């Protein structure tokens, strides 16, 4: 019951796939189909542009897109607003020389968003370890006309950061498996919650956090990477602030000079930030983005961004 009420406060988000058309064209098309530019809660046919994410539209929560030609042909992608934050914050370059990794790609919403931000230029490696999900990923990328993506059916943790193919990778997106506890209406999570006792839940979250930390530390080993975004759709600090806190203290971060990107590089106009009490340095919470399920008109979400700082020695030498 509580889940349904929260879902009613989340618009149906539609990201315009700029490989195929523009937001202006999309707005004209939906207007011609009887939608009105007002707002997602004004009427069942209301819609508007999102204020934080370019090319994202908001429709009324119950709007259906199964029969929408633009949706079926990949011209628009149904993607929650918060799930658009990671690619926007990673901000990959749109150049022929760009080399970017999406380490955990299926079903491919963020991969296709990255590809769009890169203007279909450069190279985007998209790793996915699960074979069935990999197949979904390749279909999605083909439908969305993503031409700069090389999908790879492999475990990112087995990829050698020193392989010459990845020598020029500058940006990595990490959106690994998580508890999914931020997803409104996720019935399997509710069942898990009911059937698990506190110890079992703590164990499961610990295991996830350990894996998530490994993924960040692995990404930090790529020699040219200077920006890594780590995100989850979890509400638990153990998968979010605590993983970031431990990553910052790791040998990989220290050796390679990684720190958190300052707030002005991490969606600065978004008001809800990390939980200060869960960080060693509470001031760093301002660099983190959180979304509270339902309350922020999104699902629950967390985003962090690590950047490699140029040391004094190398900048003066
Ligand atoms: N970023 C995706 C999107 O927006 O569509 C969602 C990613 S989902 C949260 C996590 C994905 O990572 C799953 O498909 C899972 O199979 C995959 N995965 C988990 N561990 C992995 C690993 N070590 N290497 C590659 N893929 C992995």
GROMACS .gro file of C-alpha atoms and ligand atoms in nm:
model
  344
    1UNK     CA    1   0.000   0.000   0.000
    2UNK     CA    2   0.275   0.243   0.103
    3UNK     CA    3   0.471   0.140  -0.209
    4UNK     CA    4   0.178   0.226  -0.438
    5UNK     CA    5   0.143   0.571  -0.286
    6UNK     CA    6   0.510   0.643  -0.347
    7UNK     CA    7   0.482   0.526  -0.708
    8UNK     CA    8   0.200   0.776  -0.761
    9UNK     CA    9   0.448   1.055  -0.682
   10UNK     CA   10   0.699   0.942  -0.946
   11UNK     CA   11   0.635   1.069  -1.299
   12UNK     CA   12   0.686   0.834  -1.594
   13UNK     CA   13   1.027   0.950  -1.717
   14UNK     CA   14   1.107   0.930  -2.086
   15UNK     CA   15   1.460   1.000  -2.212
   16UNK     CA   16   1.475   1.123  -2.569
   17UNK     CA   17   1.733   0.920  -2.761
   18UNK     CA   18   1.932   1.194  -2.932
   19UNK     CA   19   2.081   0.941  -3.175
   20UNK     CA   20   1.741   0.945  -3.345
   21UNK     CA   21   1.575   1.282  -3.287
   22UNK     CA   22   1.580   1.594  -3.070
   23UNK     CA   23   1.382   1.684  -2.759
   24UNK     CA   24   1.211   1.955  -2.965
   25UNK     CA   25   1.097   1.697  -3.220
   26UNK     CA   26   0.983   1.462  -2.942
   27UNK     CA   27   0.781   1.738  -2.774
   28UNK     CA   28   0.618   1.831  -3.105
   29UNK     CA   29   0.535   1.466  -3.171
   30UNK     CA   30   0.378   1.403  -2.829
   31UNK     CA   31   0.186   1.730  -2.852
   32UNK     CA   32   0.046   1.619  -3.187
   33UNK     CA   33  -0.067   1.294  -3.019
   34UNK     CA   34  -0.281   1.484  -2.768
   35UNK     CA   35  -0.037   1.538  -2.479
   36UNK     CA   36  -0.025   1.890  -2.337
   37UNK     CA   37   0.283   2.076  -2.216
   38UNK     CA   38   0.176   2.142  -1.858
   39UNK     CA   39   0.314   1.901  -1.603
   40UNK     CA   40   0.300   1.530  -1.516
   41UNK     CA   41   0.053   1.585  -1.234
   42UNK     CA   42  -0.172   1.842  -1.408
   43UNK     CA   43  -0.370   1.582  -1.604
   44UNK     CA   44  -0.335   1.229  -1.738
   45UNK     CA   45  -0.206   1.383  -2.064
   46UNK     CA   46   0.028   1.640  -1.907
   47UNK     CA   47   0.402   1.634  -1.974
   48UNK     CA   48   0.705   1.863  -1.947
   49UNK     CA   49   1.085   1.876  -1.971
   50UNK     CA   50   1.290   1.781  -1.667
   51UNK     CA   51   1.479   2.062  -1.493
   52UNK     CA   52   1.796   1.864  -1.410
   53UNK     CA   53   1.856   1.623  -1.700
   54UNK     CA   54   1.865   1.749  -2.059
   55UNK     CA   55   1.646   1.556  -2.305
   56UNK     CA   56   1.440   1.395  -2.026
   57UNK     CA   57   1.061   1.434  -2.029
   58UNK     CA   58   0.814   1.376  -1.745
   59UNK     CA   59   0.471   1.227  -1.808
   60UNK     CA   60   0.185   1.136  -1.573
   61UNK     CA   61   0.278   0.831  -1.357
   62UNK     CA   62   0.031   0.595  -1.525
   63UNK     CA   63   0.110   0.688  -1.886
   64UNK     CA   64   0.155   0.373  -2.094
   65UNK     CA   65   0.412   0.350  -2.374
   66UNK     CA   66   0.370  -0.014  -2.489
   67UNK     CA   67   0.203   0.100  -2.812
   68UNK     CA   68   0.407   0.414  -2.858
   69UNK     CA   69   0.589   0.406  -3.193
   70UNK     CA   70   0.875   0.621  -3.056
   71UNK     CA   71   0.927   0.384  -2.763
   72UNK     CA   72   0.913   0.069  -2.975
   73UNK     CA   73   1.161   0.207  -3.228
   74UNK     CA   74   1.413   0.320  -2.966
   75UNK     CA   75   1.353   0.693  -3.021
   76UNK     CA   76   1.270   0.725  -2.651
   77UNK     CA   77   1.388   0.517  -2.356
   78UNK     CA   78   1.189   0.471  -2.036
   79UNK     CA   79   1.441   0.552  -1.764
   80UNK     CA   80   1.387   0.684  -1.413
   81UNK     CA   81   1.530   1.030  -1.358
   82UNK     CA   82   1.774   0.918  -1.087
   83UNK     CA   83   1.906   0.648  -1.316
   84UNK     CA   84   2.002   0.924  -1.564
   85UNK     CA   85   2.227   1.090  -1.303
   86UNK     CA   86   2.532   0.856  -1.336
   87UNK     CA   87   2.595   0.915  -1.708
   88UNK     CA   88   2.523   1.289  -1.671
   89UNK     CA   89   2.771   1.312  -1.382
   90UNK     CA   90   3.035   1.101  -1.559
   91UNK     CA   91   3.004   1.350  -1.846
   92UNK     CA   92   3.203   1.152  -2.104
   93UNK     CA   93   3.371   1.343  -2.388
   94UNK     CA   94   3.207   1.357  -2.731
   95UNK     CA   95   3.519   1.308  -2.941
   96UNK     CA   96   3.662   1.048  -3.178
   97UNK     CA   97   3.949   0.990  -2.935
   98UNK     CA   98   3.723   0.921  -2.634
   99UNK     CA   99   3.749   0.576  -2.471
  100UNK     CA  100   3.498   0.499  -2.197
  101UNK     CA  101   3.392   0.186  -2.004
  102UNK     CA  102   3.050   0.092  -1.872
  103UNK     CA  103   3.157  -0.191  -1.640
  104UNK     CA  104   2.812  -0.335  -1.557
  105UNK     CA  105   2.594  -0.255  -1.853
  106UNK     CA  106   2.276  -0.466  -1.892
  107UNK     CA  107   2.000  -0.394  -1.968
  108UNK     CA  108   2.174  -0.091  -2.118
  109UNK     CA  109   1.987   0.222  -2.013
  110UNK     CA  110   2.299   0.396  -1.888
  111UNK     CA  111   2.511   0.258  -2.174
  112UNK     CA  112   2.275   0.410  -2.430
  113UNK     CA  113   2.272   0.736  -2.232
  114UNK     CA  114   2.655   0.744  -2.234
  115UNK     CA  115   2.655   0.670  -2.607
  116UNK     CA  116   2.414   0.959  -2.665
  117UNK     CA  117   2.628   1.198  -2.456
  118UNK     CA  118   2.933   1.087  -2.658
  119UNK     CA  119   2.743   1.169  -2.979
  120UNK     CA  120   2.806   0.812  -3.105
  121UNK     CA  121   3.176   0.899  -3.129
  122UNK     CA  122   3.488   0.739  -2.979
  123UNK     CA  123   3.462   0.397  -2.817
  124UNK     CA  124   3.243   0.274  -2.534
  125UNK     CA  125   3.321  -0.074  -2.396
  126UNK     CA  126   3.012  -0.220  -2.227
  127UNK     CA  127   3.085  -0.519  -1.999
  128UNK     CA  128   2.815  -0.756  -1.880
  129UNK     CA  129   2.898  -1.089  -1.718
  130UNK     CA  130   2.554  -1.254  -1.738
  131UNK     CA  131   2.488  -1.419  -2.076
  132UNK     CA  132   2.112  -1.368  -2.084
  133UNK     CA  133   2.136  -1.008  -1.971
  134UNK     CA  134   2.414  -0.957  -2.227
  135UNK     CA  135   2.174  -1.062  -2.502
  136UNK     CA  136   1.917  -0.806  -2.377
  137UNK     CA  137   2.193  -0.544  -2.376
  138UNK     CA  138   2.296  -0.604  -2.739
  139UNK     CA  139   1.932  -0.586  -2.857
  140UNK     CA  140   1.876  -0.266  -2.664
  141UNK     CA  141   2.189  -0.101  -2.808
  142UNK     CA  142   2.096  -0.202  -3.161
  143UNK     CA  143   1.739  -0.070  -3.122
  144UNK     CA  144   1.877   0.258  -2.985
  145UNK     CA  145   2.120   0.303  -3.279
  146UNK     CA  146   2.428   0.307  -3.052
  147UNK     CA  147   2.715   0.275  -3.300
  148UNK     CA  148   3.013   0.351  -3.077
  149UNK     CA  149   2.957   0.067  -2.827
  150UNK     CA  150   3.160  -0.256  -2.811
  151UNK     CA  151   2.958  -0.492  -2.589
  152UNK     CA  152   3.172  -0.754  -2.412
  153UNK     CA  153   3.023  -1.058  -2.236
  154UNK     CA  154   3.278  -1.074  -1.954
  155UNK     CA  155   3.328  -1.017  -1.584
  156UNK     CA  156   3.479  -0.670  -1.543
  157UNK     CA  157   3.692  -0.798  -1.255
  158UNK     CA  158   3.874  -1.031  -1.495
  159UNK     CA  159   3.962  -0.751  -1.738
  160UNK     CA  160   4.332  -0.664  -1.725
  161UNK     CA  161   4.360  -0.286  -1.667
  162UNK     CA  162   4.703  -0.298  -1.834
  163UNK     CA  163   4.569  -0.453  -2.157
  164UNK     CA  164   4.671  -0.209  -2.436
  165UNK     CA  165   4.306  -0.196  -2.556
  166UNK     CA  166   4.220  -0.005  -2.240
  167UNK     CA  167   4.528   0.217  -2.221
  168UNK     CA  168   4.330   0.528  -2.320
  169UNK     CA  169   4.021   0.471  -2.105
  170UNK     CA  170   3.955   0.800  -1.922
  171UNK     CA  171   3.601   0.751  -1.785
  172UNK     CA  172   3.440   0.448  -1.615
  173UNK     CA  173   3.079   0.399  -1.508
  174UNK     CA  174   3.018   0.147  -1.229
  175UNK     CA  175   2.654   0.063  -1.159
  176UNK     CA  176   2.701  -0.282  -1.006
  177UNK     CA  177   2.449  -0.525  -0.863
  178UNK     CA  178   2.305  -0.393  -0.536
  179UNK     CA  179   2.018  -0.469  -0.299
  180UNK     CA  180   1.776  -0.266  -0.515
  181UNK     CA  181   1.621  -0.139  -0.193
  182UNK     CA  182   1.551   0.204  -0.346
  183UNK     CA  183   1.323   0.074  -0.619
  184UNK     CA  184   0.963   0.162  -0.543
  185UNK     CA  185   0.722  -0.126  -0.597
  186UNK     CA  186   0.995  -0.390  -0.610
  187UNK     CA  187   0.792  -0.677  -0.479
  188UNK     CA  188   1.084  -0.922  -0.460
  189UNK     CA  189   1.265  -0.683  -0.226
  190UNK     CA  190   0.959  -0.670  -0.001
  191UNK     CA  191   0.950  -1.050   0.010
  192UNK     CA  192   1.325  -1.056   0.090
  193UNK     CA  193   1.269  -0.805   0.370
  194UNK     CA  194   0.989  -1.010   0.519
  195UNK     CA  195   1.168  -1.344   0.498
  196UNK     CA  196   1.509  -1.224   0.621
  197UNK     CA  197   1.605  -1.166   0.979
  198UNK     CA  198   1.837  -0.878   1.065
  199UNK     CA  199   2.152  -1.091   1.066
  200UNK     CA  200   2.071  -1.240   0.727
  201UNK     CA  201   2.009  -0.897   0.580
  202UNK     CA  202   2.330  -0.758   0.731
  203UNK     CA  203   2.525  -1.052   0.583
  204UNK     CA  204   2.376  -1.002   0.238
  205UNK     CA  205   2.449  -0.630   0.241
  206UNK     CA  206   2.805  -0.691   0.365
  207UNK     CA  207   2.868  -0.929   0.075
  208UNK     CA  208   2.730  -0.680  -0.175
  209UNK     CA  209   2.939  -0.398  -0.026
  210UNK     CA  210   3.254  -0.609  -0.047
  211UNK     CA  211   3.190  -0.679  -0.416
  212UNK     CA  212   3.104  -0.313  -0.486
  213UNK     CA  213   3.429  -0.199  -0.324
  214UNK     CA  214   3.628  -0.451  -0.532
  215UNK     CA  215   3.473  -0.308  -0.848
  216UNK     CA  216   3.573   0.050  -0.760
  217UNK     CA  217   3.927  -0.054  -0.666
  218UNK     CA  218   3.958  -0.245  -0.995
  219UNK     CA  219   3.841   0.059  -1.194
  220UNK     CA  220   4.104   0.274  -1.021
  221UNK     CA  221   4.380   0.052  -1.168
  222UNK     CA  222   4.318   0.161  -1.529
  223UNK     CA  223   4.621   0.376  -1.608
  224UNK     CA  224   4.452   0.671  -1.783
  225UNK     CA  225   4.121   0.678  -1.599
  226UNK     CA  226   4.055   1.010  -1.432
  227UNK     CA  227   3.681   0.997  -1.363
  228UNK     CA  228   3.483   0.706  -1.212
  229UNK     CA  229   3.116   0.721  -1.125
  230UNK     CA  230   2.984   0.466  -0.875
  231UNK     CA  231   2.607   0.436  -0.832
  232UNK     CA  232   2.347   0.209  -0.672
  233UNK     CA  233   1.968   0.195  -0.646
  234UNK     CA  234   2.007   0.115  -0.277
  235UNK     CA  235   1.904   0.323   0.021
  236UNK     CA  236   2.153   0.155   0.258
  237UNK     CA  237   2.460   0.351   0.373
  238UNK     CA  238   2.652   0.023   0.384
  239UNK     CA  239   2.631  -0.001   0.001
  240UNK     CA  240   2.671   0.373  -0.050
  241UNK     CA  241   2.862   0.608   0.184
  242UNK     CA  242   3.050   0.319   0.351
  243UNK     CA  243   3.170   0.177   0.018
  244UNK     CA  244   3.285   0.524  -0.091
  245UNK     CA  245   3.455   0.584   0.244
  246UNK     CA  246   3.645   0.253   0.216
  247UNK     CA  247   3.733   0.313  -0.149
  248UNK     CA  248   3.888   0.651  -0.058
  249UNK     CA  249   4.106   0.480   0.204
  250UNK     CA  250   4.216   0.199  -0.030
  251UNK     CA  251   4.570   0.151  -0.162
  252UNK     CA  252   4.432   0.190  -0.515
  253UNK     CA  253   4.291   0.536  -0.435
  254UNK     CA  254   4.602   0.650  -0.250
  255UNK     CA  255   4.849   0.523  -0.510
  256UNK     CA  256   4.652   0.671  -0.798
  257UNK     CA  257   4.548   0.997  -0.626
  258UNK     CA  258   4.173   0.947  -0.635
  259UNK     CA  259   3.946   1.172  -0.430
  260UNK     CA  260   3.579   1.268  -0.454
  261UNK     CA  261   3.485   1.522  -0.720
  262UNK     CA  262   3.372   1.849  -0.559
  263UNK     CA  263   3.000   1.921  -0.536
  264UNK     CA  264   3.011   2.167  -0.827
  265UNK     CA  265   3.094   1.874  -1.061
  266UNK     CA  266   2.829   1.643  -0.918
  267UNK     CA  267   2.483   1.773  -1.010
  268UNK     CA  268   2.524   2.079  -0.785
  269UNK     CA  269   2.161   2.192  -0.811
  270UNK     CA  270   2.028   1.861  -0.674
  271UNK     CA  271   1.945   1.933  -0.308
  272UNK     CA  272   1.963   1.589  -0.144
  273UNK     CA  273   2.324   1.496  -0.073
  274UNK     CA  274   2.505   1.209   0.104
  275UNK     CA  275   2.463   1.130   0.473
  276UNK     CA  276   2.736   1.325   0.660
  277UNK     CA  277   2.719   1.097   0.966
  278UNK     CA  278   2.814   0.795   0.753
  279UNK     CA  279   3.139   0.946   0.622
  280UNK     CA  280   3.474   0.978   0.805
  281UNK     CA  281   3.483   1.339   0.686
  282UNK     CA  282   3.124   1.473   0.703
  283UNK     CA  283   3.209   1.756   0.461
  284UNK     CA  284   3.257   1.500   0.183
  285UNK     CA  285   2.887   1.413   0.196
  286UNK     CA  286   2.821   1.727  -0.012
  287UNK     CA  287   3.000   1.555  -0.302
  288UNK     CA  288   2.751   1.267  -0.295
  289UNK     CA  289   2.402   1.255  -0.443
  290UNK     CA  290   2.110   1.073  -0.286
  291UNK     CA  291   1.749   1.035  -0.398
  292UNK     CA  292   1.482   0.933  -0.149
  293UNK     CA  293   1.227   0.691  -0.298
  294UNK     CA  294   0.902   0.872  -0.378
  295UNK     CA  295   0.996   1.187  -0.184
  296UNK     CA  296   1.218   1.320  -0.462
  297UNK     CA  297   0.981   1.210  -0.741
  298UNK     CA  298   1.234   0.935  -0.825
  299UNK     CA  299   1.330   0.589  -0.706
  300UNK     CA  300   1.588   0.569  -0.428
  301UNK     CA  301   1.936   0.617  -0.567
  302UNK     CA  302   2.297   0.703  -0.480
  303UNK     CA  303   2.575   0.849  -0.696
  304UNK     CA  304   2.940   0.928  -0.625
  305UNK     CA  305   3.218   1.045  -0.852
  306UNK     CA  306   3.589   0.980  -0.800
  307UNK     CA  307   3.844   1.195  -0.983
  308UNK     CA  308   4.218   1.151  -1.013
  309UNK     CA  309   4.392   1.462  -0.890
  310UNK     CA  310   4.714   1.570  -1.052
  311UNK     CA  311   4.980   1.566  -0.781
  312UNK     CA  312   5.189   1.879  -0.712
  313UNK     CA  313   5.502   1.695  -0.820
  314UNK     CA  314   5.364   1.605  -1.163
  315UNK     CA  315   5.198   1.943  -1.219
  316UNK     CA  316   5.511   2.143  -1.129
  317UNK     CA  317   5.751   1.903  -1.302
  318LIG     N1  318   2.366   0.001  -1.568
  318LIG     C1  319   2.254  -0.085  -1.605
  318LIG     C2  320   2.145  -0.001  -1.667
  318LIG     O1  321   2.132   0.116  -1.631
  318LIG     O2  322   2.071  -0.050  -1.753
  318LIG     C3  323   2.206  -0.163  -1.485
  318LIG     C4  324   2.313  -0.246  -1.423
  318LIG     S1  325   2.257  -0.363  -1.304
  318LIG     C5  326   2.235  -0.268  -1.163
  318LIG     C6  327   2.405  -0.448  -1.271
  318LIG     C7  328   2.450  -0.536  -1.385
  318LIG     O3  329   2.587  -0.568  -1.365
  318LIG     C8  330   2.377  -0.670  -1.393
  318LIG     O4  331   2.331  -0.691  -1.524
  318LIG     C9  332   2.484  -0.773  -1.355
  318LIG     O5  333   2.467  -0.895  -1.423
  318LIG    C10  334   2.610  -0.701  -1.400
  318LIG     N2  335   2.734  -0.740  -1.329
  318LIG    C11  336   2.748  -0.768  -1.198
  318LIG     N3  337   2.877  -0.794  -1.169
  318LIG    C12  338   2.946  -0.780  -1.284
  318LIG    C13  339   3.083  -0.793  -1.318
  318LIG     N4  340   3.173  -0.826  -1.225
  318LIG     N5  341   3.121  -0.769  -1.445
  318LIG    C14  342   3.028  -0.736  -1.539
  318LIG     N6  343   2.897  -0.725  -1.513
  318LIG    C15  344   2.856  -0.745  -1.387
   0.00000   0.00000   0.00000
